[in-house]
């Protein structure tokens, strides 16, 4: 079953989205026992040439590149400092394996590293029964989530992996060694598929980047980078506007540096300049820390207001998100999000704060589905209303 979204009186700038949707043939297809039904798509998306902006590189936003950029996070929307949050004194072998996976590749996603660690846990289990093995695996997933309790993608990756490996008949096999081997095979397969997610998303999403267009991105996102690089390699000429991406230091600057290295014209702006720039933008493209049950997303703080401004001006908002970030969450408002605040200091604010001042500095917000146009995922190109159908298939 596939859902669709109705578009009422679209602005002229949204015609590309309608053209793309009209070219989509979204449906479900039969799949093997180990995979869920996915959306098959046909994307001969028409390219409508428009007069684009010629941007110069601007690294003059306050505080930008004043210090060397910190090592960025593996999660597209998590904070750059969280990759180094693995506790050095943690002797849990599963946690150590998780940290080793993260540190081995700066492009390694948190959820994929967790999947690798859980597969390691299966292979090194000392359980003598399937029930003990399942308990050990659940304990290992709990240990991983304690590394960062507020990480939505980590929790979603662990939960999805647990569901994926335990829905096999291997748990009912009388031979424990064969059952364990079967689970390891499923874990490795799931890890391999997850690692290919960005490539699939880049292939699908780049077709929506139009010749001569201007793309607004928010802070640093690896999957967004992959998509824009793919569009550039496809021979398209476009420019990108990058927000500074506070409160994370150098998030937008790092994004701009990589885009420049790809040869893509790039402009860096203050987060507060989004509404000012929006009339020049053709499409908004963001990553996501988590895709929730109603088709909304949890992402870097500021995403909600960017999407709200874009909707007011009739600009399409696209989300690039791997399916292992699909989370069984249903936030109703911003207060339903896991709490994660960064402390404000003189160093990251540039001001001396008076005593007694209350400070709220959240790192993420929730963007409801009515602000989003399409989601580019490794399962296909989805409307927000189709996300719940995919979640059902993933967790069945």
Tab-separated table of C-alpha atoms in Angstrom:
chain	number	residue	atom	x	y	z
A	1	UNK	CA	0.000	0.000	0.000
A	2	UNK	CA	1.434	3.353	-0.999
A	3	UNK	CA	0.282	6.738	0.130
A	4	UNK	CA	0.413	9.922	-1.834
A	5	UNK	CA	0.291	13.563	-0.939
A	6	UNK	CA	-2.064	16.170	-2.324
A	7	UNK	CA	-0.641	19.514	-3.396
A	8	UNK	CA	-2.993	22.502	-3.345
A	9	UNK	CA	-2.342	25.469	-5.642
A	10	UNK	CA	1.411	25.052	-5.876
A	11	UNK	CA	3.563	28.099	-6.423
A	12	UNK	CA	5.444	28.337	-9.735
A	13	UNK	CA	8.688	27.418	-7.973
A	14	UNK	CA	7.196	24.059	-7.000
A	15	UNK	CA	6.459	22.962	-10.571
A	16	UNK	CA	9.618	20.859	-10.696
A	17	UNK	CA	8.336	18.841	-7.760
A	18	UNK	CA	4.991	18.241	-9.462
A	19	UNK	CA	6.752	17.277	-12.677
A	20	UNK	CA	8.939	14.853	-10.779
A	21	UNK	CA	5.967	13.374	-8.934
A	22	UNK	CA	4.073	12.917	-12.177
A	23	UNK	CA	7.037	10.931	-13.499
A	24	UNK	CA	7.200	8.699	-10.435
A	25	UNK	CA	5.699	5.253	-10.631
A	26	UNK	CA	5.631	4.397	-6.939
A	27	UNK	CA	4.390	1.008	-5.907
A	28	UNK	CA	5.345	-2.104	-3.999
A	29	UNK	CA	7.055	-5.134	-5.422
A	30	UNK	CA	7.537	-8.653	-4.170
A	31	UNK	CA	10.697	-9.241	-2.241
A	32	UNK	CA	12.789	-12.074	-0.852
A	33	UNK	CA	12.239	-13.408	2.629
A	34	UNK	CA	15.018	-11.245	4.066
A	35	UNK	CA	13.824	-7.919	2.666
A	36	UNK	CA	10.758	-5.765	2.993
A	37	UNK	CA	8.607	-4.540	0.104
A	38	UNK	CA	10.175	-1.404	-1.290
A	39	UNK	CA	8.978	1.378	-3.506
A	40	UNK	CA	9.995	0.904	-7.111
A	41	UNK	CA	10.365	4.135	-9.018
A	42	UNK	CA	10.853	5.361	-12.523
A	43	UNK	CA	12.469	8.767	-12.584
A	44	UNK	CA	12.760	10.387	-15.994
A	45	UNK	CA	12.528	13.733	-14.204
A	46	UNK	CA	12.351	16.682	-16.613
A	47	UNK	CA	15.051	19.305	-16.177
A	48	UNK	CA	13.784	22.855	-16.550
A	49	UNK	CA	16.651	25.285	-17.214
A	50	UNK	CA	16.413	28.463	-15.160
A	51	UNK	CA	18.636	31.410	-14.544
A	52	UNK	CA	20.720	30.532	-11.517
A	53	UNK	CA	22.680	32.713	-9.174
A	54	UNK	CA	26.427	33.002	-9.369
A	55	UNK	CA	27.723	32.822	-5.853
A	56	UNK	CA	31.137	33.567	-4.490
A	57	UNK	CA	32.586	31.736	-1.533
A	58	UNK	CA	31.938	33.580	1.706
A	59	UNK	CA	33.586	32.366	4.864
A	60	UNK	CA	33.020	35.567	6.836
A	61	UNK	CA	30.229	34.503	9.136
A	62	UNK	CA	31.172	35.286	12.757
A	63	UNK	CA	33.405	32.637	14.243
A	64	UNK	CA	33.681	30.644	11.035
A	65	UNK	CA	36.997	28.859	10.702
A	66	UNK	CA	38.554	30.906	13.502
A	67	UNK	CA	39.637	27.576	14.963
A	68	UNK	CA	40.400	24.324	13.137
A	69	UNK	CA	37.168	22.431	12.389
A	70	UNK	CA	36.542	19.655	14.890
A	71	UNK	CA	36.210	16.120	13.648
A	72	UNK	CA	32.686	15.853	12.345
A	73	UNK	CA	30.083	13.404	13.536
A	74	UNK	CA	29.318	10.238	11.673
A	75	UNK	CA	25.601	10.934	11.933
A	76	UNK	CA	24.345	13.396	9.372
A	77	UNK	CA	22.533	15.550	11.823
A	78	UNK	CA	24.340	14.860	15.081
A	79	UNK	CA	26.954	17.121	16.517
A	80	UNK	CA	30.583	17.068	15.368
A	81	UNK	CA	31.902	16.302	18.850
A	82	UNK	CA	29.840	13.143	19.359
A	83	UNK	CA	32.169	10.856	17.399
A	84	UNK	CA	34.725	11.229	20.170
A	85	UNK	CA	32.128	10.539	22.887
A	86	UNK	CA	33.052	6.858	23.105
A	87	UNK	CA	34.179	6.363	26.712
A	88	UNK	CA	37.854	5.451	26.870
A	89	UNK	CA	37.386	3.602	30.147
A	90	UNK	CA	34.513	1.410	28.985
A	91	UNK	CA	35.610	-2.237	29.000
A	92	UNK	CA	32.465	-3.604	27.394
A	93	UNK	CA	33.773	-5.411	24.272
A	94	UNK	CA	30.654	-4.516	22.279
A	95	UNK	CA	31.082	-0.806	23.069
A	96	UNK	CA	34.785	-1.038	22.213
A	97	UNK	CA	33.902	-2.642	18.879
A	98	UNK	CA	31.375	0.127	18.230
A	99	UNK	CA	33.976	2.815	18.955
A	100	UNK	CA	36.569	1.056	16.814
A	101	UNK	CA	34.129	1.004	13.883
A	102	UNK	CA	33.461	4.731	14.282
A	103	UNK	CA	37.136	5.610	14.503
A	104	UNK	CA	38.102	3.427	11.550
A	105	UNK	CA	36.135	5.549	9.078
A	106	UNK	CA	35.013	9.130	9.560
A	107	UNK	CA	32.144	8.490	7.154
A	108	UNK	CA	30.840	5.605	9.231
A	109	UNK	CA	27.275	6.247	10.390
A	110	UNK	CA	26.415	5.726	14.059
A	111	UNK	CA	23.699	3.194	13.219
A	112	UNK	CA	25.984	1.184	10.907
A	113	UNK	CA	28.712	1.086	13.571
A	114	UNK	CA	26.105	-0.190	16.047
A	115	UNK	CA	25.023	-2.889	13.591
A	116	UNK	CA	28.630	-4.034	13.196
A	117	UNK	CA	29.077	-4.122	16.976
A	118	UNK	CA	25.916	-6.178	17.483
A	119	UNK	CA	27.028	-8.631	14.797
A	120	UNK	CA	30.323	-8.903	16.680
A	121	UNK	CA	28.356	-9.635	19.859
A	122	UNK	CA	26.602	-12.558	18.170
A	123	UNK	CA	29.882	-14.013	16.944
A	124	UNK	CA	31.510	-13.791	20.379
A	125	UNK	CA	28.546	-14.929	22.432
A	126	UNK	CA	29.083	-17.641	25.042
A	127	UNK	CA	25.387	-18.464	25.245
A	128	UNK	CA	24.457	-22.146	25.401
A	129	UNK	CA	20.825	-21.668	24.347
A	130	UNK	CA	18.985	-19.450	21.878
A	131	UNK	CA	17.161	-17.723	24.715
A	132	UNK	CA	20.486	-16.793	26.324
A	133	UNK	CA	21.807	-15.551	22.985
A	134	UNK	CA	18.782	-13.329	22.478
A	135	UNK	CA	19.172	-11.925	26.007
A	136	UNK	CA	22.864	-11.214	25.392
A	137	UNK	CA	22.035	-9.412	22.159
A	138	UNK	CA	19.445	-7.237	23.888
A	139	UNK	CA	21.934	-6.435	26.657
A	140	UNK	CA	24.525	-5.468	24.045
A	141	UNK	CA	22.035	-3.118	22.346
A	142	UNK	CA	21.255	-1.510	25.713
A	143	UNK	CA	24.978	-0.960	26.367
A	144	UNK	CA	25.405	0.754	23.011
A	145	UNK	CA	22.475	3.083	23.593
A	146	UNK	CA	23.951	4.138	26.939
A	147	UNK	CA	26.861	5.668	25.002
A	148	UNK	CA	24.479	8.372	23.823
A	149	UNK	CA	20.960	8.113	25.183
A	150	UNK	CA	19.750	11.099	23.165
A	151	UNK	CA	20.875	9.712	19.790
A	152	UNK	CA	17.776	8.842	17.796
A	153	UNK	CA	19.660	7.209	14.931
A	154	UNK	CA	21.601	4.966	17.351
A	155	UNK	CA	18.411	3.801	19.062
A	156	UNK	CA	16.624	3.280	15.746
A	157	UNK	CA	19.562	1.345	14.276
A	158	UNK	CA	19.742	-0.987	17.284
A	159	UNK	CA	16.000	-1.584	17.318
A	160	UNK	CA	15.806	-2.220	13.588
A	161	UNK	CA	18.761	-4.606	13.690
A	162	UNK	CA	17.232	-6.547	16.582
A	163	UNK	CA	14.004	-6.891	14.654
A	164	UNK	CA	15.824	-7.871	11.475
A	165	UNK	CA	17.969	-10.653	12.911
A	166	UNK	CA	15.431	-12.114	15.337
A	167	UNK	CA	12.592	-12.504	12.878
A	168	UNK	CA	14.479	-15.345	11.210
A	169	UNK	CA	13.712	-19.000	11.814
A	170	UNK	CA	17.301	-19.399	13.029
A	171	UNK	CA	16.133	-18.691	16.569
A	172	UNK	CA	14.059	-21.862	16.450
A	173	UNK	CA	16.859	-24.034	15.054
A	174	UNK	CA	17.886	-26.917	17.277
A	175	UNK	CA	21.606	-26.509	16.472
A	176	UNK	CA	22.907	-23.420	18.298
A	177	UNK	CA	26.058	-23.097	16.184
A	178	UNK	CA	24.017	-23.092	12.972
A	179	UNK	CA	21.594	-20.578	14.465
A	180	UNK	CA	24.459	-18.300	15.477
A	181	UNK	CA	26.010	-18.528	12.005
A	182	UNK	CA	22.678	-17.696	10.411
A	183	UNK	CA	22.309	-14.626	12.622
A	184	UNK	CA	25.849	-13.476	11.804
A	185	UNK	CA	25.118	-13.804	8.099
A	186	UNK	CA	21.956	-11.734	8.475
A	187	UNK	CA	23.854	-9.140	10.485
A	188	UNK	CA	26.565	-8.811	7.842
A	189	UNK	CA	23.948	-8.564	5.102
A	190	UNK	CA	22.085	-5.855	6.978
A	191	UNK	CA	25.342	-3.954	7.556
A	192	UNK	CA	26.320	-4.155	3.880
A	193	UNK	CA	22.924	-2.931	2.722
A	194	UNK	CA	23.006	-0.079	5.235
A	195	UNK	CA	26.446	1.051	4.075
A	196	UNK	CA	25.155	1.321	0.508
A	197	UNK	CA	22.216	3.497	1.542
A	198	UNK	CA	23.890	6.836	0.767
A	199	UNK	CA	24.802	5.725	-2.736
A	200	UNK	CA	21.208	4.746	-3.429
A	201	UNK	CA	19.884	8.024	-2.012
A	202	UNK	CA	22.390	10.073	-4.026
A	203	UNK	CA	21.385	8.273	-7.214
A	204	UNK	CA	17.671	8.925	-6.670
A	205	UNK	CA	17.860	12.423	-5.223
A	206	UNK	CA	20.271	14.003	-7.695
A	207	UNK	CA	17.580	13.822	-10.358
A	208	UNK	CA	15.636	16.493	-8.486
A	209	UNK	CA	18.514	18.984	-8.625
A	210	UNK	CA	17.755	21.075	-11.652
A	211	UNK	CA	20.145	22.735	-14.045
A	212	UNK	CA	20.946	26.291	-12.985
A	213	UNK	CA	19.152	25.849	-9.663
A	214	UNK	CA	20.034	27.150	-6.212
A	215	UNK	CA	19.961	24.648	-3.338
A	216	UNK	CA	19.762	25.617	0.336
A	217	UNK	CA	21.327	23.167	2.799
A	218	UNK	CA	21.480	23.376	6.578
A	219	UNK	CA	24.794	22.733	8.305
A	220	UNK	CA	26.794	19.556	7.662
A	221	UNK	CA	25.267	16.353	6.284
A	222	UNK	CA	27.144	13.500	4.627
A	223	UNK	CA	24.148	12.119	2.766
A	224	UNK	CA	23.358	15.594	1.413
A	225	UNK	CA	26.986	15.932	0.316
A	226	UNK	CA	26.793	12.591	-1.475
A	227	UNK	CA	23.634	13.666	-3.301
A	228	UNK	CA	25.045	17.026	-4.400
A	229	UNK	CA	28.312	15.432	-5.499
A	230	UNK	CA	26.364	12.925	-7.594
A	231	UNK	CA	24.395	15.765	-9.215
A	232	UNK	CA	27.628	17.588	-10.017
A	233	UNK	CA	29.205	14.450	-11.491
A	234	UNK	CA	26.087	14.060	-13.641
A	235	UNK	CA	27.082	17.317	-15.353
A	236	UNK	CA	24.556	19.626	-13.724
A	237	UNK	CA	25.504	23.216	-12.992
A	238	UNK	CA	23.965	24.595	-9.817
A	239	UNK	CA	24.962	26.537	-6.732
A	240	UNK	CA	24.498	25.905	-3.022
A	241	UNK	CA	23.695	28.190	-0.100
A	242	UNK	CA	24.865	26.781	3.237
A	243	UNK	CA	23.691	27.947	6.646
A	244	UNK	CA	26.308	28.397	9.344
A	245	UNK	CA	24.624	25.624	11.336
A	246	UNK	CA	24.924	26.820	14.906
A	247	UNK	CA	25.171	25.890	17.730
A	248	UNK	CA	27.688	23.365	16.373
A	249	UNK	CA	31.049	25.048	15.712
A	250	UNK	CA	32.099	25.132	12.053
A	251	UNK	CA	29.280	22.840	10.877
A	252	UNK	CA	28.323	24.996	7.905
A	253	UNK	CA	31.923	25.985	7.242
A	254	UNK	CA	32.950	22.342	6.960
A	255	UNK	CA	30.053	21.718	4.565
A	256	UNK	CA	31.050	24.692	2.432
A	257	UNK	CA	34.685	23.581	2.301
A	258	UNK	CA	33.748	20.145	0.986
A	259	UNK	CA	31.333	21.579	-1.588
A	260	UNK	CA	34.041	23.925	-2.833
A	261	UNK	CA	36.406	20.968	-3.168
A	262	UNK	CA	33.766	19.388	-5.445
A	263	UNK	CA	33.817	22.490	-7.628
A	264	UNK	CA	30.290	23.546	-6.658
A	265	UNK	CA	29.722	27.342	-6.283
A	266	UNK	CA	28.877	27.904	-2.623
A	267	UNK	CA	27.731	30.744	-0.369
A	268	UNK	CA	27.738	30.638	3.421
A	269	UNK	CA	25.042	32.571	5.300
A	270	UNK	CA	24.004	33.176	8.880
A	271	UNK	CA	21.205	30.955	10.169
A	272	UNK	CA	19.134	34.088	10.709
A	273	UNK	CA	19.455	35.050	7.017
A	274	UNK	CA	17.381	32.120	5.736
A	275	UNK	CA	14.172	34.112	5.184
A	276	UNK	CA	16.166	36.873	3.482
A	277	UNK	CA	17.708	34.379	1.033
A	278	UNK	CA	14.688	32.147	0.470
A	279	UNK	CA	13.288	34.090	-2.488
A	280	UNK	CA	16.470	33.210	-4.413
A	281	UNK	CA	16.305	29.520	-3.500
A	282	UNK	CA	14.859	26.839	-5.787
A	283	UNK	CA	14.870	23.917	-3.358
A	284	UNK	CA	15.760	23.104	0.241
A	285	UNK	CA	17.680	19.891	0.927
A	286	UNK	CA	18.328	18.642	4.475
A	287	UNK	CA	19.464	15.475	6.182
A	288	UNK	CA	17.784	13.902	9.171
A	289	UNK	CA	18.729	12.383	12.490
A	290	UNK	CA	15.442	10.511	12.609
A	291	UNK	CA	12.333	10.029	10.482
A	292	UNK	CA	9.291	9.569	12.712
A	293	UNK	CA	6.084	7.618	12.216
A	294	UNK	CA	3.972	10.421	10.770
A	295	UNK	CA	6.550	11.309	8.110
A	296	UNK	CA	8.046	14.249	9.983
A	297	UNK	CA	11.735	14.489	10.803
A	298	UNK	CA	13.960	15.251	13.768
A	299	UNK	CA	17.008	17.139	12.636
A	300	UNK	CA	19.450	19.908	13.413
A	301	UNK	CA	17.938	22.900	15.211
A	302	UNK	CA	16.652	25.408	12.674
A	303	UNK	CA	15.279	22.849	10.224
A	304	UNK	CA	11.707	23.533	11.319
A	305	UNK	CA	11.941	27.268	10.736
A	306	UNK	CA	13.691	26.770	7.377
A	307	UNK	CA	10.927	24.415	6.234
A	308	UNK	CA	8.268	26.839	7.486
A	309	UNK	CA	9.761	29.748	5.551
A	310	UNK	CA	10.157	27.563	2.457
A	311	UNK	CA	6.518	26.496	2.581
A	312	UNK	CA	5.380	30.106	2.960
A	313	UNK	CA	7.264	30.993	-0.233
A	314	UNK	CA	6.257	27.871	-2.160
A	315	UNK	CA	9.682	26.231	-2.208
A	316	UNK	CA	10.007	22.421	-2.116
A	317	UNK	CA	11.697	20.878	0.928
A	318	UNK	CA	13.445	17.566	0.345
A	319	UNK	CA	14.862	15.250	3.010
A	320	UNK	CA	17.698	12.769	2.425
A	321	UNK	CA	17.533	9.998	5.036
A	322	UNK	CA	18.678	6.405	5.306
A	323	UNK	CA	16.019	3.853	6.245
A	324	UNK	CA	17.944	2.841	9.377
A	325	UNK	CA	16.990	6.267	10.735
A	326	UNK	CA	13.282	5.425	10.592
A	327	UNK	CA	12.246	5.545	14.244
A	328	UNK	CA	9.122	4.398	16.027
A	329	UNK	CA	8.510	7.814	17.533
A	330	UNK	CA	5.490	10.051	17.241
A	331	UNK	CA	6.285	13.534	18.583
A	332	UNK	CA	3.373	15.947	18.795
A	333	UNK	CA	5.482	19.023	19.500
A	334	UNK	CA	9.023	20.143	20.291
A	335	UNK	CA	8.715	19.138	23.952
A	336	UNK	CA	8.370	15.483	22.967
A	337	UNK	CA	11.961	15.333	21.680
A	338	UNK	CA	14.792	13.738	23.641
A	339	UNK	CA	16.510	16.524	25.592
A	340	UNK	CA	19.881	17.583	24.268
A	341	UNK	CA	21.195	21.079	24.935
A	342	UNK	CA	24.625	22.591	24.438
A	343	UNK	CA	25.817	24.948	27.142
A	344	UNK	CA	26.419	28.529	26.116
A	345	UNK	CA	29.747	30.057	27.090
A	346	UNK	CA	31.728	33.128	26.178
A	347	UNK	CA	33.684	31.035	23.690
A	348	UNK	CA	30.731	29.799	21.633
A	349	UNK	CA	28.494	32.850	22.022
A	350	UNK	CA	30.968	35.711	21.924
A	351	UNK	CA	29.204	37.483	24.787
A	352	UNK	CA	29.579	37.666	28.537
A	353	UNK	CA	26.427	36.210	30.049
A	354	UNK	CA	24.996	37.945	33.128
A	355	UNK	CA	24.468	35.943	36.289
A	356	UNK	CA	20.990	34.466	36.655
A	357	UNK	CA	20.293	34.383	32.916
A	358	UNK	CA	18.268	31.366	31.798
A	359	UNK	CA	19.625	29.847	28.573
A	360	UNK	CA	17.934	27.403	26.198
A	361	UNK	CA	20.232	26.081	23.479
A	362	UNK	CA	18.661	22.966	21.875
A	363	UNK	CA	20.534	21.073	19.176
A	364	UNK	CA	17.574	19.580	17.306
A	365	UNK	CA	13.955	20.248	16.450
A	366	UNK	CA	10.958	18.443	14.995
A	367	UNK	CA	9.643	19.338	11.539
A	368	UNK	CA	6.070	18.099	10.907
A	369	UNK	CA	5.258	16.314	7.641
A	370	UNK	CA	3.131	19.122	6.237
A	371	UNK	CA	6.324	21.198	5.823
A	372	UNK	CA	8.061	18.499	3.756
A	373	UNK	CA	7.708	17.680	0.065
A	374	UNK	CA	9.525	14.377	-0.480
A	375	UNK	CA	11.953	12.078	1.300
A	376	UNK	CA	14.850	10.532	-0.625
A	377	UNK	CA	15.575	7.168	1.006
A	378	UNK	CA	17.283	3.921	0.073
A	379	UNK	CA	13.772	2.423	-0.062
A	380	UNK	CA	12.781	4.872	-2.793
A	381	UNK	CA	11.379	8.366	-3.102
A	382	UNK	CA	8.589	8.687	-0.530
A	383	UNK	CA	5.917	11.202	0.286
A	384	UNK	CA	5.750	11.922	4.033
A	385	UNK	CA	2.456	10.058	4.269
A	386	UNK	CA	4.104	6.888	2.922
A	387	UNK	CA	6.599	6.679	5.791
A	388	UNK	CA	4.192	4.925	8.150
A	389	UNK	CA	3.656	2.186	5.543
A	390	UNK	CA	7.410	1.646	5.280
A	391	UNK	CA	7.825	1.545	9.047
A	392	UNK	CA	5.198	-1.173	9.259
A	393	UNK	CA	7.067	-3.213	6.645
A	394	UNK	CA	10.449	-2.645	8.352
A	395	UNK	CA	9.266	-3.761	11.773
A	396	UNK	CA	6.887	-6.542	10.787
